[in-house]
CSV table of C-alpha atoms and ligand atoms in Angstrom, one decimal:
chain,number,residue,atom,x,y,z
A,1,MET,CA,102.0,67.5,105.5
A,2,LEU,CA,105.6,69.6,105.8
A,3,GLN,CA,107.6,67.7,107.8
A,4,LEU,CA,108.4,70.7,111.5
A,5,ASP,CA,109.8,68.1,114.2
A,6,PHE,CA,108.7,70.9,116.9
A,7,HIS,CA,104.6,70.5,117.0
A,8,PRO,CA,103.7,72.8,119.8
A,9,THR,CA,99.9,73.9,121.3
A,10,GLY,CA,98.2,76.7,121.2
A,11,ARG,CA,99.9,79.0,118.5
A,12,HIS,CA,103.3,80.8,116.9
A,13,PHE,CA,103.6,84.2,119.0
A,14,LEU,CA,105.0,86.0,115.2
A,15,GLN,CA,107.0,89.0,117.4
A,16,ILE,CA,108.5,90.4,114.5
A,17,PRO,CA,108.4,93.0,112.6
A,18,GLY,CA,107.5,91.6,109.3
A,19,PRO,CA,105.4,88.8,108.1
A,20,SER,CA,102.9,89.8,110.1
A,21,PRO,CA,100.5,87.8,111.8
A,22,VAL,CA,97.6,87.1,109.2
A,23,PRO,CA,94.1,87.4,110.4
A,24,ASP,CA,92.6,84.4,109.7
A,25,ARG,CA,89.6,86.3,107.4
A,26,ILE,CA,92.7,87.0,104.8
A,27,LEU,CA,94.0,83.1,105.5
A,28,ARG,CA,90.4,82.7,104.5
A,29,ALA,CA,89.8,84.9,101.5
A,30,MET,CA,93.3,84.2,100.2
A,31,SER,CA,91.9,79.8,100.2
A,32,LEU,CA,89.8,80.8,96.8
A,33,PRO,CA,89.8,78.8,93.7
A,34,THR,CA,92.5,80.5,92.0
A,35,ILE,CA,90.8,81.8,88.4
A,36,ASP,CA,91.6,82.4,85.2
A,37,HIS,CA,94.1,86.3,85.0
A,38,ARG,CA,93.0,86.8,81.9
A,39,GLY,CA,89.2,86.4,82.8
A,40,PRO,CA,86.2,88.4,83.3
A,41,GLU,CA,86.2,87.8,87.4
A,42,PHE,CA,89.9,88.9,87.7
A,43,GLY,CA,88.9,92.1,85.9
A,44,ALA,CA,86.8,93.0,88.6
A,45,LEU,CA,89.1,91.9,91.6
A,46,GLY,CA,91.9,93.8,89.5
A,47,LEU,CA,90.5,97.3,90.0
A,48,GLN,CA,89.0,96.6,92.5
A,49,VAL,CA,92.4,96.4,94.7
A,50,LEU,CA,94.1,99.0,92.7
A,51,SER,CA,91.1,101.3,93.5
A,52,GLY,CA,91.0,100.5,96.7
A,53,ILE,CA,95.3,100.5,97.5
A,54,LYS,CA,94.9,104.3,96.5
A,55,LYS,CA,92.2,104.9,99.1
A,56,ILE,CA,95.7,104.0,102.0
A,57,PHE,CA,98.3,105.3,100.2
A,58,LYS,CA,96.3,108.7,100.0
A,59,THR,CA,96.5,109.3,96.6
A,60,LYS,CA,94.6,109.9,93.1
A,61,HIS,CA,97.5,108.9,91.0
A,62,PRO,CA,98.4,105.0,89.9
A,63,VAL,CA,99.9,102.6,92.7
A,64,VAL,CA,101.1,99.8,89.9
A,65,ILE,CA,101.1,96.2,92.1
A,66,TYR,CA,103.9,93.9,92.0
A,67,PRO,CA,104.4,89.6,92.4
A,68,SER,CA,107.9,90.3,94.6
A,69,SER,CA,109.0,90.8,98.2
A,70,GLY,CA,109.1,94.7,98.5
A,71,THR,CA,112.7,94.5,97.6
A,72,GLY,CA,111.8,93.9,93.9
A,73,ALA,CA,109.3,97.2,94.0
A,74,TRP,CA,112.6,99.2,95.7
A,75,GLU,CA,114.6,99.1,92.5
A,76,ALA,CA,111.2,99.3,90.5
A,77,ALA,CA,111.1,102.4,91.5
A,78,LEU,CA,114.8,102.8,90.9
A,79,ALA,CA,114.6,101.4,87.7
A,80,ASN,CA,112.2,103.6,85.9
A,81,THR,CA,112.8,106.6,86.7
A,82,LEU,CA,116.6,107.0,86.4
A,83,SER,CA,119.7,107.6,84.6
A,84,PRO,CA,123.3,105.9,84.9
A,85,SER,CA,126.0,107.1,87.1
A,86,ASP,CA,122.5,109.0,88.1
A,87,HIS,CA,123.3,111.1,91.6
A,88,VAL,CA,121.3,110.0,94.3
A,89,LEU,CA,121.6,111.3,98.4
A,90,MET,CA,119.8,109.1,100.3
A,91,TYR,CA,119.4,109.4,104.0
A,92,GLU,CA,121.6,106.4,106.9
A,93,THR,CA,118.7,105.5,109.5
A,94,GLY,CA,119.5,102.0,109.7
A,95,HIS,CA,119.5,98.4,107.7
A,96,PHE,CA,116.6,99.2,105.0
A,97,ALA,CA,118.2,102.8,104.3
A,98,SER,CA,121.6,100.3,103.6
A,99,LEU,CA,120.3,98.1,101.8
A,100,TRP,CA,118.4,99.8,99.0
A,101,GLN,CA,121.7,102.0,99.0
A,102,LYS,CA,123.6,99.2,98.4
A,103,MET,CA,121.1,97.5,95.9
A,104,ALA,CA,121.2,101.9,94.0
A,105,THR,CA,124.8,101.2,93.8
A,106,ARG,CA,124.5,97.7,92.3
A,107,LEU,CA,122.2,99.3,89.9
A,108,GLY,CA,125.6,101.3,88.8
A,109,LEU,CA,123.6,105.1,90.4
A,110,THR,CA,126.0,107.2,92.1
A,111,THR,CA,125.1,107.3,95.6
A,112,GLU,CA,125.5,110.3,98.3
A,113,PHE,CA,124.5,108.8,101.8
A,114,LEU,CA,123.8,111.5,104.9
A,115,ALA,CA,123.9,110.4,108.6
A,116,TRP,CA,123.4,112.4,111.4
A,117,SER,CA,126.2,112.2,113.5
A,118,GLY,CA,126.8,112.9,116.5
A,119,SER,CA,127.0,111.5,120.1
A,120,ASP,CA,125.6,108.4,121.6
A,121,GLU,CA,126.3,107.0,125.0
A,122,HIS,CA,124.8,103.5,124.0
A,123,LEU,CA,125.7,102.9,120.4
A,124,PRO,CA,128.6,105.0,119.7
A,125,HIS,CA,129.2,103.8,115.8
A,126,ALA,CA,125.9,104.1,114.8
A,127,PRO,CA,124.2,106.6,116.3
A,128,SER,CA,122.2,107.9,112.9
A,129,TRP,CA,120.5,104.3,113.4
A,130,ARG,CA,118.8,105.6,116.7
A,131,ARG,CA,117.2,109.0,114.5
A,132,GLY,CA,114.4,109.4,112.4
A,133,VAL,CA,115.4,112.2,109.9
A,134,GLN,CA,117.4,114.4,110.0
A,135,ALA,CA,115.6,117.1,106.9
A,136,ASP,CA,117.7,120.5,107.7
A,137,LEU,CA,121.0,117.9,106.4
A,138,ILE,CA,118.8,116.8,103.2
A,139,GLU,CA,118.4,120.9,103.0
A,140,ALA,CA,122.2,122.0,103.6
A,141,ARG,CA,122.4,118.7,100.7
A,142,LEU,CA,120.5,120.0,98.5
A,143,ALA,CA,120.8,124.1,98.9
A,144,LYS,CA,124.6,123.1,97.6
A,145,ASP,CA,123.7,121.2,94.8
A,146,THR,CA,124.0,124.4,92.2
A,147,GLU,CA,123.9,122.6,89.4
A,148,LYS,CA,121.1,120.0,90.7
A,149,LYS,CA,122.7,116.6,90.4
A,150,ILE,CA,120.6,114.7,92.2
A,151,LYS,CA,118.6,113.9,91.1
A,152,ALA,CA,116.9,112.2,94.0
A,153,VAL,CA,116.4,112.1,97.1
A,154,CYS,CA,115.7,109.0,99.2
A,155,VAL,CA,114.0,107.8,102.4
A,156,VAL,CA,112.9,105.1,104.8
A,157,HIS,CA,109.6,106.0,106.4
A,158,ASN,CA,109.3,104.0,109.3
A,159,GLU,CA,112.7,102.4,109.6
A,160,THR,CA,112.1,98.4,110.5
A,161,SER,CA,115.3,97.4,111.3
A,162,THR,CA,115.5,100.2,114.7
A,163,GLY,CA,111.7,101.5,115.5
A,164,VAL,CA,111.8,105.0,114.3
A,165,THR,CA,109.4,106.9,112.1
A,166,SER,CA,110.9,109.2,110.1
A,167,ASP,CA,108.7,113.0,108.8
A,168,ILE,CA,108.2,112.7,105.6
A,169,ALA,CA,106.5,115.6,105.6
A,170,SER,CA,109.9,117.9,106.1
A,171,VAL,CA,111.8,115.8,103.9
A,172,ARG,CA,109.7,117.1,101.1
A,173,ARG,CA,109.4,120.8,103.2
A,174,ALA,CA,113.5,120.8,103.2
A,175,ILE,CA,113.6,120.0,99.4
A,176,ASP,CA,111.2,122.7,98.5
A,177,ALA,CA,113.3,125.5,100.5
A,178,ALA,CA,116.1,124.5,98.6
A,179,GLY,CA,114.3,125.0,95.7
A,180,HIS,CA,115.7,121.5,94.3
A,181,PRO,CA,114.0,119.3,90.7
A,182,ALA,CA,115.3,116.0,92.6
A,183,LEU,CA,112.3,113.1,93.3
A,184,LEU,CA,111.5,111.7,96.5
A,185,MET,CA,111.0,108.6,96.4
A,186,VAL,CA,109.9,106.4,100.4
A,187,ASP,CA,109.9,103.8,101.5
A,188,SER,CA,106.8,102.4,103.6
A,189,ILE,CA,107.3,99.1,103.3
A,190,SER,CA,106.7,98.7,106.7
A,191,GLY,CA,104.8,101.8,108.1
A,192,LEU,CA,102.1,101.8,104.9
A,193,ALA,CA,98.2,101.3,106.7
A,194,SER,CA,99.9,101.2,109.9
A,195,ALA,CA,102.0,104.8,110.3
A,196,ASP,CA,99.9,108.1,108.7
A,197,PHE,CA,101.5,108.2,105.1
A,198,ARG,CA,100.6,110.3,102.7
A,199,HIS,CA,101.5,110.1,99.5
A,200,ASP,CA,99.3,113.3,97.6
A,201,GLU,CA,99.4,115.7,100.3
A,202,TRP,CA,102.9,115.2,101.7
A,203,GLY,CA,103.8,115.2,97.6
A,204,VAL,CA,106.6,111.1,97.9
A,205,ASP,CA,107.0,111.1,93.5
A,206,VAL,CA,107.7,107.1,94.3
A,207,THR,CA,106.3,105.4,97.8
A,208,ILE,CA,107.5,101.7,97.4
A,209,SER,CA,105.0,98.7,100.3
A,210,GLY,CA,104.6,95.3,100.9
A,211,SER,CA,102.3,92.6,101.8
A,212,GLN,CA,103.6,92.0,104.9
A,213,LYS,CA,103.7,94.5,107.2
A,214,GLY,CA,100.8,96.9,107.6
A,215,LEU,CA,98.8,95.7,105.6
A,216,MET,CA,98.2,91.8,106.9
A,217,LEU,CA,99.1,89.6,104.4
A,218,PRO,CA,101.5,87.1,104.0
A,219,PRO,CA,104.4,88.3,101.7
A,220,GLY,CA,104.7,88.0,97.8
A,221,ILE,CA,103.6,91.7,96.3
A,222,SER,CA,104.6,94.7,96.9
A,223,PHE,CA,103.9,98.2,95.6
A,224,ASN,CA,105.1,101.5,94.6
A,225,ALA,CA,102.6,104.4,93.6
A,226,LEU,CA,103.6,107.4,91.4
A,227,SER,CA,103.4,111.1,91.4
A,228,PRO,CA,102.2,112.5,87.8
A,229,ARG,CA,106.5,113.6,88.4
A,230,ALA,CA,108.1,110.1,88.5
A,231,LEU,CA,105.9,108.7,85.2
A,232,GLU,CA,107.3,111.7,83.5
A,233,ALA,CA,111.1,110.9,84.8
A,234,SER,CA,109.8,107.7,83.4
A,235,LYS,CA,110.1,108.6,79.7
A,236,SER,CA,113.6,110.1,79.3
A,237,ALA,CA,114.6,107.0,82.5
A,238,ARG,CA,117.6,104.9,80.7
A,239,LEU,CA,118.4,101.9,83.0
A,240,PRO,CA,117.3,98.9,82.3
A,241,ARG,CA,113.9,98.3,83.0
A,242,ALA,CA,111.8,95.6,81.5
A,243,PHE,CA,109.8,93.4,84.1
A,244,TRP,CA,109.8,96.6,86.6
A,245,ALA,CA,108.6,98.7,83.5
A,246,TRP,CA,105.6,101.4,84.4
A,247,ASP,CA,103.8,101.8,81.2
A,248,GLU,CA,102.8,98.8,79.8
A,249,ILE,CA,101.3,97.6,83.4
A,250,VAL,CA,99.7,101.0,84.3
A,251,GLU,CA,98.0,100.4,80.9
A,252,MET,CA,96.7,97.0,81.3
A,253,ASN,CA,96.2,98.3,85.2
A,254,LYS,CA,93.3,100.0,82.7
A,255,ASP,CA,90.7,97.7,82.7
A,256,GLY,CA,91.7,95.9,85.7
A,257,TYR,CA,94.3,93.4,84.1
A,258,TRP,CA,98.3,92.4,84.2
A,259,PRO,CA,100.7,91.7,81.5
A,260,TYR,CA,102.0,88.9,82.6
A,261,THR,CA,100.3,86.3,86.3
A,262,PRO,CA,99.7,88.8,89.0
A,263,ASN,CA,99.4,87.0,91.9
A,264,THR,CA,96.2,85.6,92.8
A,265,ASN,CA,95.3,84.5,95.3
A,266,LEU,CA,97.4,87.2,97.1
A,267,LEU,CA,95.5,89.4,95.4
A,268,TYR,CA,92.3,88.1,96.9
A,269,GLY,CA,93.5,88.8,100.3
A,270,LEU,CA,94.4,92.2,99.5
A,271,ALA,CA,90.9,92.5,98.6
A,272,GLU,CA,90.4,91.4,102.6
A,273,SER,CA,92.4,93.8,104.1
A,274,LEU,CA,91.8,97.2,102.5
A,275,ASP,CA,87.9,95.9,103.3
A,276,MET,CA,89.6,95.3,106.4
A,277,LEU,CA,91.5,98.2,107.0
A,278,LEU,CA,88.8,101.1,104.9
A,279,GLY,CA,86.0,99.2,106.7
A,280,GLU,CA,87.9,99.8,109.8
A,281,GLY,CA,88.9,104.3,109.1
A,282,LEU,CA,92.8,104.6,108.7
A,283,ASP,CA,92.5,107.3,111.5
A,284,LYS,CA,91.4,104.8,113.7
A,285,VAL,CA,93.7,102.0,112.2
A,286,PHE,CA,96.9,104.5,112.9
A,287,ALA,CA,95.5,105.4,116.4
A,288,ARG,CA,95.0,101.9,117.6
A,289,HIS,CA,98.9,101.0,116.6
A,290,GLN,CA,99.9,104.0,118.1
A,291,ARG,CA,98.5,102.5,121.8
A,292,TRP,CA,99.5,99.0,121.4
A,293,ALA,CA,103.1,100.5,120.7
A,294,ALA,CA,102.8,103.0,124.2
A,295,GLY,CA,101.5,99.5,126.3
A,296,VAL,CA,105.2,98.0,124.9
A,297,ARG,CA,107.3,100.9,125.3
A,298,ALA,CA,105.4,101.5,128.9
A,299,ALA,CA,107.4,98.1,129.4
A,300,VAL,CA,109.9,98.5,128.3
A,301,GLU,CA,110.7,101.8,130.7
A,302,ALA,CA,109.5,99.3,133.7
A,303,TRP,CA,112.2,97.0,132.4
A,304,GLY,CA,114.8,100.2,132.4
A,305,LEU,CA,116.3,98.2,129.1
A,306,PRO,CA,116.9,101.9,127.1
A,307,ILE,CA,114.2,101.9,123.8
A,308,GLN,CA,116.4,101.8,119.8
A,309,CYS,CA,115.2,105.0,119.6
A,310,ALA,CA,116.2,107.7,120.8
A,311,ASP,CA,113.7,110.6,120.3
A,312,PRO,CA,110.8,109.8,121.6
A,313,ALA,CA,108.9,112.2,118.9
A,314,VAL,CA,109.8,109.5,116.2
A,315,TYR,CA,108.8,106.3,118.4
A,316,SER,CA,106.9,103.9,115.4
A,317,PRO,CA,104.0,101.8,116.3
A,318,VAL,CA,104.9,99.2,114.8
A,319,LEU,CA,108.1,98.1,116.1
A,320,THR,CA,109.8,99.4,119.7
A,321,GLY,CA,113.5,98.0,119.6
A,322,VAL,CA,114.8,97.2,122.6
A,323,ILE,CA,119.2,97.2,123.8
A,324,THR,CA,120.6,94.6,125.4
A,325,PRO,CA,122.2,95.2,128.8
A,326,GLU,CA,126.5,94.9,127.8
A,327,GLY,CA,127.2,91.4,127.6
A,328,VAL,CA,123.6,90.1,127.0
A,329,ASP,CA,123.4,88.8,123.5
A,330,ALA,CA,120.4,89.4,122.3
A,331,ASP,CA,120.2,86.7,119.7
A,332,ALA,CA,121.1,84.3,122.8
A,333,LEU,CA,118.3,85.6,124.8
A,334,ARG,CA,116.0,85.7,121.6
A,335,ARG,CA,116.6,81.3,120.3
A,336,LEU,CA,116.1,81.0,124.4
A,337,ILE,CA,112.5,82.0,124.1
A,338,HIS,CA,111.6,81.5,121.5
A,339,GLN,CA,112.4,78.3,122.1
A,340,ARG,CA,110.8,78.3,125.1
A,341,PHE,CA,107.7,79.8,125.2
A,342,ASP,CA,107.2,79.3,121.0
A,343,LEU,CA,107.5,83.2,120.5
A,344,SER,CA,109.7,84.9,117.2
A,345,LEU,CA,111.3,88.2,118.6
A,346,GLY,CA,113.7,90.4,115.4
A,347,THR,CA,116.9,90.2,115.1
A,348,GLY,CA,119.4,92.8,115.0
A,349,LEU,CA,120.0,94.4,111.5
A,350,GLY,CA,123.2,95.2,110.4
A,351,LYS,CA,125.1,97.2,113.1
A,352,LEU,CA,122.7,95.8,115.1
A,353,LYS,CA,123.6,92.5,115.4
A,354,GLY,CA,123.9,91.1,118.9
A,355,ARG,CA,122.7,94.2,120.4
A,356,MET,CA,119.2,95.0,119.9
A,357,PHE,CA,116.7,92.7,119.9
A,358,ARG,CA,112.8,94.2,117.9
A,359,MET,CA,109.2,93.7,118.8
A,360,GLY,CA,106.6,93.8,116.4
A,361,HIS,CA,103.1,95.4,117.7
A,362,LEU,CA,101.1,95.0,114.2
A,363,GLY,CA,99.1,92.6,112.0
A,364,ASP,CA,96.3,90.2,114.0
A,365,SER,CA,96.6,91.6,117.3
A,366,ASN,CA,95.3,93.1,120.2
A,367,ASP,CA,95.8,94.3,123.7
A,368,LEU,CA,95.8,89.9,125.4
A,369,THR,CA,98.7,89.0,122.8
A,370,LEU,CA,101.0,92.2,122.9
A,371,VAL,CA,100.6,91.9,127.1
A,372,ALA,CA,101.6,87.6,126.1
A,373,MET,CA,104.8,89.4,123.3
A,374,VAL,CA,105.9,91.4,126.9
A,375,ALA,CA,105.5,87.9,129.6
A,376,GLY,CA,107.6,85.9,127.1
A,377,VAL,CA,110.5,88.3,127.7
A,378,GLU,CA,110.1,89.2,130.2
A,379,MET,CA,109.7,85.4,131.4
A,380,GLY,CA,114.3,85.7,128.9
A,381,LEU,CA,114.9,88.1,130.4
A,382,LYS,CA,115.1,86.6,133.7
A,383,LEU,CA,116.1,83.5,132.9
A,384,SER,CA,119.2,85.1,131.1
A,385,GLY,CA,120.7,86.8,133.5
A,386,VAL,CA,119.3,90.8,133.3
A,387,LYS,CA,118.6,92.5,136.1
A,388,LEU,CA,115.2,94.6,135.4
A,389,ALA,CA,113.9,97.3,136.9
A,390,ALA,CA,110.7,96.5,137.2
A,391,SER,CA,107.7,94.0,135.3
A,392,GLY,CA,107.2,95.3,131.9
A,393,VAL,CA,104.0,92.9,132.1
A,394,GLN,CA,102.3,95.2,134.8
A,395,ALA,CA,103.2,98.4,133.4
A,396,THR,CA,102.1,97.2,130.2
A,397,MET,CA,98.5,95.8,131.4
A,398,ASP,CA,98.7,99.0,133.8
A,399,HIS,CA,99.2,100.6,130.0
A,400,PHE,CA,96.0,98.5,128.0
A,401,ALA,CA,93.7,98.6,131.3
A,402,SER,CA,93.5,102.6,132.2
A,403,HIS,CA,94.5,103.5,128.4
A,404,ALA,CA,91.1,102.4,127.1
A,405,ALA,CA,90.8,101.6,123.2
A,406,PRO,CA,88.3,104.4,121.8
A,407,ALA,CA,84.9,103.5,121.7
A,408,ALA,CA,84.8,102.3,118.7
A,409,LEU,CA,87.0,99.5,119.0
A,410,GLN,CA,85.5,97.5,121.8
A,411,LYS,CA,83.3,95.1,121.7
A,412,ALA,CA,79.2,96.4,122.4
A,413,ALA,CA,78.5,95.6,125.8
B,1,PLP,C1,110.4,94.1,104.7
B,1,PLP,C2,111.0,95.5,104.8
B,1,PLP,C3,112.1,96.0,103.1
B,1,PLP,C4,112.4,94.2,102.5
B,1,PLP,O1,111.2,93.6,102.3
B,1,PLP,P1,111.0,92.1,101.8
B,1,PLP,O2,110.1,92.5,102.1
B,1,PLP,O3,111.8,91.7,102.7
B,1,PLP,O4,111.9,92.3,100.7
B,1,PLP,C5,112.4,97.2,103.0
B,1,PLP,N1,112.5,97.9,103.7
B,1,PLP,C6,111.8,97.9,104.9
B,1,PLP,C7,111.9,99.7,105.4
B,1,PLP,C8,111.3,96.8,105.5
B,1,PLP,O5,110.1,97.1,106.8
């Protein structure tokens, strides 16, 4: 057995915004025996998950599933569609957008990183890390690109480092308004299956996602949802790719197989996750996360602390970032909460290090687990000497009690 030096009773509160808590149903499905990935049962499983996952992305076109973390699927999106030194326009919403931009540079692409440059009282060094993508900036930049040198626009749908969800339809409108042929690539690694996402309707060319956030699976599989234009671009793109190449995978996927050994047990988990999410209905899944997010934000507002996302129109339904008061190290606070209450919170990433922490409200959660999370944070804040305006626990309880979940989400009386 794995040796841990601490075996607490009860369960660990995994409240980071991914990996999210995995439902027991999915863990049990994953414990089935591993089967022959070239045998007949596997083909049936492959076809089932490849068709189900399209409903989650809301696409009629192929979705490629990789045995990798989300980072691999970022690389796959770029390597399949672009050529060395192609110009890509990316948008700085936070740490994940920054990592993707770094990766594009390492792959030999010429990247341009747009950011909102207004002023921000709490984070003067990173104002664009508190807001969503400003589509007008993208439109203005594309309009100036009369030679059509920009080959792709890359944005993050739900910026997991900040708790801001960008309006992807507005980015598509901006590209169309500029009459520009650039491909639209969207990282919805943490948005998919928690926040509304529509690959076809929003005209996305490649959507990148991963298993360990809204899909409620452990880490280990990732996705590229494609458009016909992305598939067309892949025929002439010249960045080197072999493992990530779409063509062989899409061809073999027609019969439910892969050119290499896929992640069999995670695909059992994916089949179970699709059953759960599609059985509930995506609109209800999205409403459930919005309601949870509002309940958690009620606590932050009661405490009197600033929410990382400065624009209420784009609050994330997946996680809430909280800025700590000047002089309170958010990582020291997280350590204390972990030691005392066995509750893990997300750290401040990149430019936000030590200045904020993140509370996840995704995966296998419910009203009471979220009240418990808020209670753990509130105790930690008090122990750290933070003066709170009012009880966040009370505010979250009041919110959930007075905003009943739709009847469809409640147990029968
Ligand atoms: C989690 C995440 C990633 C990174 O995915 P890995 O699975 O850790 O490689 C990238 N972008 C966003 C928005 C994420 O939430």
